[in-house]
Amino acid sequence: MAIQTGLRRAACVLLVLAAVPTARAAAQDLTAQQRQRLYYEVKPAVVLVWASASANIRVTVPADASLGSVADASGEPLVLDLTSGFSSFGSGFIVSPDGYIATNGHVIQLFQDQNDQQLHAELLFAALESSGFFERDAVVRSIGEGMPLTQDRKIQVTARLLPFARFVVERNLDVYLQNWRRYAAEVKEYSPPINAFTGRVSLPGITVATGKDVAVLKIEGSEPFPVAALGDSDALAVGDLVLAIGNPFGVGQTTTSGIVSGLAR
């Protein structure tokens, strides 16, 4: 089937998938056995979306740069060769047999070209932390007498080194089905998160756009994919019972229940 790629439609898809039953009235009186059956019907269409990036980073700081860190303590140019990795993951739902998937925008946010600067900041921060640079900085600068730096201080050091860093980044976007079979995915539609979430490192001067927090991905396969049937978001009402089915934190598929707490948020 051909998917409607408008972002408003995609936003409705995510809302309705949480309340997978297509008949609203029936969903309000499900027995435990019916909920279990519904879960196993939908389960094959629930996927894990995994976005990852690896990078080789070279930081070259001139000797005369005043960074307030270990970089200017020796009076010599600072050269760092670092490696780093970053990943983001979340749930998605196959919504067409030919492999269209609805997920949240924040899952792939840092893997969009317009967010390269934020991704670079995340990668540099992780590299500096894993290499022990922050601790060496603390010792040389006598900050906390060698004790671990505060998070704010680490972010400051990262911000000062970022303009001197060059990155070679490899990105991957994969989708894992229930049987853990992996498929390479392509982004077809993307709308940024509702809030300007910027990951672990929030640096001054880096802005992240906001939107509807929706993404549509596409995977290719030799056979039709299992599908989560779509309902009608216009039929939802506050207080309706919903089942949330997903793969949180990559630990495996789970389900829980609740109610619709608000609409058009």
Tab-separated table of C-alpha atoms in Angstrom:
chain	number	residue	atom	x	y	z
A	1	MET	CA	0.000	0.000	0.000
A	2	ALA	CA	1.188	3.522	-0.590
A	3	ILE	CA	1.691	5.398	2.659
A	4	GLN	CA	0.494	8.960	3.071
A	5	THR	CA	3.681	10.811	3.910
A	6	GLY	CA	2.196	14.025	5.258
A	7	LEU	CA	3.530	14.709	8.744
A	8	ARG	CA	0.081	15.428	10.125
A	9	ARG	CA	-0.999	11.947	9.031
A	10	ALA	CA	2.169	10.437	10.500
A	11	ALA	CA	1.504	12.150	13.825
A	12	CYS	CA	-1.928	10.526	13.893
A	13	VAL	CA	-0.335	7.152	13.153
A	14	LEU	CA	1.756	7.258	16.318
A	15	LEU	CA	-1.171	8.270	18.472
A	16	VAL	CA	-3.437	5.586	17.121
A	17	LEU	CA	-0.856	2.822	17.310
A	18	ALA	CA	-0.814	3.160	21.067
A	19	ALA	CA	-4.522	2.318	20.993
A	20	VAL	CA	-4.238	-0.413	18.401
A	21	PRO	CA	-7.860	-1.642	18.509
A	22	THR	CA	-9.692	-0.137	15.561
A	23	ALA	CA	-13.061	-0.175	17.330
A	24	ARG	CA	-13.016	2.334	20.153
A	25	ALA	CA	-16.000	0.949	22.020
A	26	ALA	CA	-14.605	-2.593	22.025
A	27	ALA	CA	-11.276	-1.370	23.366
A	28	GLN	CA	-12.880	-0.098	26.549
A	29	ASP	CA	-14.075	-3.518	27.723
A	30	LEU	CA	-11.193	-5.829	26.870
A	31	THR	CA	-10.711	-8.832	29.121
A	32	ALA	CA	-7.218	-9.920	30.143
A	33	GLN	CA	-7.380	-12.704	27.555
A	34	GLN	CA	-8.381	-10.252	24.819
A	35	ARG	CA	-5.521	-7.911	25.755
A	36	GLN	CA	-3.093	-10.797	25.567
A	37	ARG	CA	-4.419	-11.833	22.163
A	38	LEU	CA	-4.175	-8.259	20.923
A	39	TYR	CA	-0.570	-8.023	22.120
A	40	TYR	CA	0.447	-11.180	20.249
A	41	GLU	CA	-1.374	-9.984	17.123
A	42	VAL	CA	0.498	-6.680	17.088
A	43	LYS	CA	3.854	-7.935	18.387
A	44	PRO	CA	5.329	-8.988	15.002
A	45	ALA	CA	4.883	-5.431	13.678
A	46	VAL	CA	6.698	-3.804	16.616
A	47	VAL	CA	10.330	-3.006	15.807
A	48	LEU	CA	13.426	-1.609	17.455
A	49	VAL	CA	14.879	1.411	15.656
A	50	TRP	CA	18.621	1.759	16.285
A	51	ALA	CA	20.592	4.766	15.051
A	52	SER	CA	24.344	4.756	15.642
A	53	ALA	CA	27.371	6.833	14.741
A	54	SER	CA	31.096	6.180	15.078
A	55	ALA	CA	33.776	8.787	14.542
A	56	ASN	CA	37.490	9.398	14.272
A	57	ILE	CA	38.223	12.805	15.742
A	58	ARG	CA	41.377	14.921	15.569
A	59	VAL	CA	41.578	17.933	17.854
A	60	THR	CA	44.386	20.386	16.999
A	61	VAL	CA	44.686	23.400	19.304
A	62	PRO	CA	47.372	26.060	18.644
A	63	ALA	CA	49.796	26.810	21.463
A	64	ASP	CA	48.567	30.390	21.714
A	65	ALA	CA	44.909	29.436	22.178
A	66	SER	CA	43.571	30.409	25.581
A	67	LEU	CA	41.053	27.740	26.471
A	68	GLY	CA	41.311	27.666	30.243
A	69	SER	CA	42.071	23.953	30.166
A	70	VAL	CA	44.920	21.476	29.858
A	71	ALA	CA	45.281	22.665	26.263
A	72	ASP	CA	47.229	25.776	27.299
A	73	ALA	CA	48.963	24.435	30.395
A	74	SER	CA	52.121	23.227	28.646
A	75	GLY	CA	52.598	26.067	26.152
A	76	GLU	CA	52.710	23.504	23.345
A	77	PRO	CA	50.135	22.779	20.638
A	78	LEU	CA	47.588	20.194	21.719
A	79	VAL	CA	46.863	17.322	19.343
A	80	LEU	CA	44.345	14.651	20.292
A	81	ASP	CA	43.419	11.648	18.152
A	82	LEU	CA	40.200	10.205	19.503
A	83	THR	CA	37.548	7.652	18.626
A	84	SER	CA	33.947	7.878	19.697
A	85	GLY	CA	30.527	6.311	19.329
A	86	PHE	CA	26.967	7.384	19.943
A	87	SER	CA	23.641	5.597	19.611
A	88	SER	CA	19.954	6.310	19.973
A	89	PHE	CA	17.123	3.800	19.913
A	90	GLY	CA	13.385	3.514	20.353
A	91	SER	CA	10.257	1.698	19.268
A	92	GLY	CA	8.606	1.743	15.873
A	93	PHE	CA	5.637	0.112	14.128
A	94	ILE	CA	5.428	-1.347	10.633
A	95	VAL	CA	2.373	0.279	9.080
A	96	SER	CA	2.484	-1.131	5.537
A	97	PRO	CA	3.436	-4.547	4.107
A	98	ASP	CA	6.086	-2.915	1.911
A	99	GLY	CA	8.079	-1.735	4.920
A	100	TYR	CA	7.016	1.752	5.968
A	101	ILE	CA	7.607	2.340	9.683
A	102	ALA	CA	6.294	5.018	12.027
A	103	THR	CA	8.521	6.083	14.917
A	104	ASN	CA	9.374	9.194	16.929
A	105	GLY	CA	11.510	12.011	15.588
A	106	HIS	CA	13.698	12.136	18.691
A	107	VAL	CA	14.920	8.588	18.006
A	108	ILE	CA	16.771	9.748	14.875
A	109	GLN	CA	17.119	13.443	15.751
A	110	LEU	CA	20.906	13.591	15.961
A	111	PHE	CA	21.298	11.680	12.730
A	112	GLN	CA	19.725	14.378	10.586
A	113	ASP	CA	22.111	16.576	8.604
A	114	GLN	CA	20.736	19.762	10.167
A	115	ASN	CA	21.836	18.494	13.586
A	116	ASP	CA	25.453	17.681	12.664
A	117	GLN	CA	26.865	20.223	15.105
A	118	GLN	CA	24.965	18.705	18.008
A	119	LEU	CA	26.019	15.184	17.006
A	120	HIS	CA	29.651	16.330	16.838
A	121	ALA	CA	29.330	17.779	20.341
A	122	GLU	CA	27.947	14.475	21.646
A	123	LEU	CA	30.722	12.497	19.956
A	124	LEU	CA	33.481	14.799	21.212
A	125	PHE	CA	32.120	14.778	24.763
A	126	ALA	CA	32.006	10.970	24.782
A	127	ALA	CA	35.533	10.742	23.354
A	128	LEU	CA	37.007	13.165	25.897
A	129	GLU	CA	35.296	11.331	28.724
A	130	SER	CA	36.343	7.830	27.673
A	131	SER	CA	39.946	8.929	27.006
A	132	GLY	CA	40.383	10.353	30.517
A	133	PHE	CA	40.945	13.876	29.164
A	134	PHE	CA	38.579	15.483	31.662
A	135	GLU	CA	40.426	13.949	34.600
A	136	ARG	CA	43.817	15.052	33.237
A	137	ASP	CA	42.394	18.527	32.753
A	138	ALA	CA	41.283	18.578	36.392
A	139	VAL	CA	44.746	17.579	37.629
A	140	VAL	CA	46.682	20.040	35.473
A	141	ARG	CA	44.376	22.922	36.243
A	142	SER	CA	44.143	21.940	39.929
A	143	ILE	CA	40.364	21.873	39.693
A	144	GLY	CA	39.056	19.821	42.560
A	145	GLU	CA	42.559	18.499	43.169
A	146	GLY	CA	42.135	15.852	40.518
A	147	MET	CA	38.587	14.879	41.485
A	148	PRO	CA	36.168	14.287	38.583
A	149	LEU	CA	34.912	17.475	36.981
A	150	THR	CA	31.319	18.556	37.277
A	151	GLN	CA	29.074	17.973	34.284
A	152	ASP	CA	28.906	21.714	33.614
A	153	ARG	CA	32.696	21.973	33.583
A	154	LYS	CA	32.981	19.025	31.188
A	155	ILE	CA	30.509	20.704	28.854
A	156	GLN	CA	32.516	23.941	29.010
A	157	VAL	CA	35.714	22.120	28.061
A	158	THR	CA	33.912	20.341	25.216
A	159	ALA	CA	32.549	23.650	23.911
A	160	ARG	CA	36.032	25.210	23.903
A	161	LEU	CA	37.607	22.294	22.021
A	162	LEU	CA	34.790	21.754	19.513
A	163	PRO	CA	35.902	24.488	17.039
A	164	PHE	CA	39.337	22.827	16.827
A	165	ALA	CA	37.955	19.324	16.142
A	166	ARG	CA	37.655	17.589	12.785
A	167	PHE	CA	35.352	14.595	12.391
A	168	VAL	CA	35.114	11.593	10.115
A	169	VAL	CA	31.711	10.118	10.962
A	170	GLU	CA	30.026	6.903	9.875
A	171	ARG	CA	26.287	6.672	10.539
A	172	ASN	CA	23.974	3.666	10.511
A	173	LEU	CA	20.204	3.442	10.833
A	174	ASP	CA	18.901	-0.077	11.415
A	175	VAL	CA	15.586	-1.678	12.256
A	176	TYR	CA	15.321	-4.950	14.186
A	177	LEU	CA	12.221	-7.101	13.909
A	178	GLN	CA	10.806	-9.343	16.609
A	179	ASN	CA	13.128	-12.171	15.529
A	180	TRP	CA	16.116	-9.733	15.707
A	181	ARG	CA	16.544	-9.789	11.956
A	182	ARG	CA	18.210	-6.515	10.978
A	183	TYR	CA	17.271	-4.239	8.100
A	184	ALA	CA	18.959	-1.059	6.930
A	185	ALA	CA	16.450	1.812	7.066
A	186	GLU	CA	15.988	5.006	5.083
A	187	VAL	CA	14.358	8.162	6.458
A	188	LYS	CA	11.376	9.170	4.321
A	189	GLU	CA	9.837	11.861	6.543
A	190	TYR	CA	11.102	13.616	9.652
A	191	SER	CA	9.672	16.188	12.047
A	192	PRO	CA	11.782	17.267	15.066
A	193	PRO	CA	10.765	16.608	18.675
A	194	ILE	CA	8.108	18.756	20.295
A	195	ASN	CA	10.672	20.019	22.785
A	196	ALA	CA	14.192	21.043	21.745
A	197	PHE	CA	15.846	18.013	23.329
A	198	THR	CA	19.547	18.228	22.584
A	199	GLY	CA	20.873	15.004	24.058
A	200	ARG	CA	23.486	14.737	26.770
A	201	VAL	CA	25.434	17.869	25.868
A	202	SER	CA	23.699	21.233	25.611
A	203	LEU	CA	26.135	23.807	24.242
A	204	PRO	CA	25.592	27.537	23.794
A	205	GLY	CA	24.932	28.569	20.216
A	206	ILE	CA	23.610	25.188	19.089
A	207	THR	CA	19.923	25.307	18.292
A	208	VAL	CA	17.706	22.317	17.582
A	209	ALA	CA	14.422	22.767	15.735
A	210	THR	CA	11.088	21.672	17.193
A	211	GLY	CA	8.172	19.958	15.468
A	212	LYS	CA	5.737	17.063	15.861
A	213	ASP	CA	8.261	14.391	16.946
A	214	VAL	CA	7.419	12.011	14.091
A	215	ALA	CA	9.521	10.075	11.608
A	216	VAL	CA	8.627	7.696	8.787
A	217	LEU	CA	11.254	5.116	7.822
A	218	LYS	CA	11.416	2.550	5.010
A	219	ILE	CA	12.954	-0.916	4.961
A	220	GLU	CA	13.159	-3.366	2.053
A	221	GLY	CA	12.392	-7.077	2.189
A	222	SER	CA	11.713	-9.981	-0.140
A	223	GLU	CA	8.354	-10.761	1.507
A	224	PRO	CA	5.518	-8.616	2.910
A	225	PHE	CA	6.097	-7.398	6.444
A	226	PRO	CA	3.635	-7.872	9.331
A	227	VAL	CA	1.556	-4.763	9.905
A	228	ALA	CA	-0.027	-2.991	12.882
A	229	ALA	CA	-3.557	-2.065	11.805
A	230	LEU	CA	-4.278	1.644	12.008
A	231	GLY	CA	-7.278	3.134	13.731
A	232	ASP	CA	-8.846	6.560	13.506
A	233	SER	CA	-7.232	9.212	15.719
A	234	ASP	CA	-10.362	11.379	15.412
A	235	ALA	CA	-12.242	8.690	17.354
A	236	LEU	CA	-9.958	8.972	20.392
A	237	ALA	CA	-11.263	10.681	23.516
A	238	VAL	CA	-9.677	11.604	26.838
A	239	GLY	CA	-10.111	8.689	29.222
A	240	ASP	CA	-10.039	5.987	26.532
A	241	LEU	CA	-8.202	2.827	27.471
A	242	VAL	CA	-4.987	2.246	25.501
A	243	LEU	CA	-2.370	-0.458	25.265
A	244	ALA	CA	1.199	0.751	24.763
A	245	ILE	CA	3.345	-1.856	22.997
A	246	GLY	CA	6.984	-1.253	22.223
A	247	ASN	CA	10.636	-2.161	22.645
A	248	PRO	CA	11.922	0.313	25.267
A	249	PHE	CA	15.679	0.692	25.712
A	250	GLY	CA	16.306	-2.246	23.401
A	251	VAL	CA	15.544	-4.769	26.159
A	252	GLY	CA	12.806	-6.601	24.255
A	253	GLN	CA	9.130	-6.111	23.598
A	254	THR	CA	6.842	-5.087	26.434
A	255	THR	CA	3.312	-3.840	26.910
A	256	THR	CA	1.452	-1.785	29.472
A	257	SER	CA	-1.949	-0.147	29.696
A	258	GLY	CA	-3.287	3.270	30.586
A	259	ILE	CA	-5.676	5.922	29.396
A	260	VAL	CA	-5.550	8.810	26.944
A	261	SER	CA	-4.612	11.785	29.118
A	262	GLY	CA	-4.840	14.502	26.485
A	263	LEU	CA	-5.347	15.198	22.790
A	264	ALA	CA	-3.638	17.478	20.280
A	265	ARG	CA	-0.688	18.069	22.580
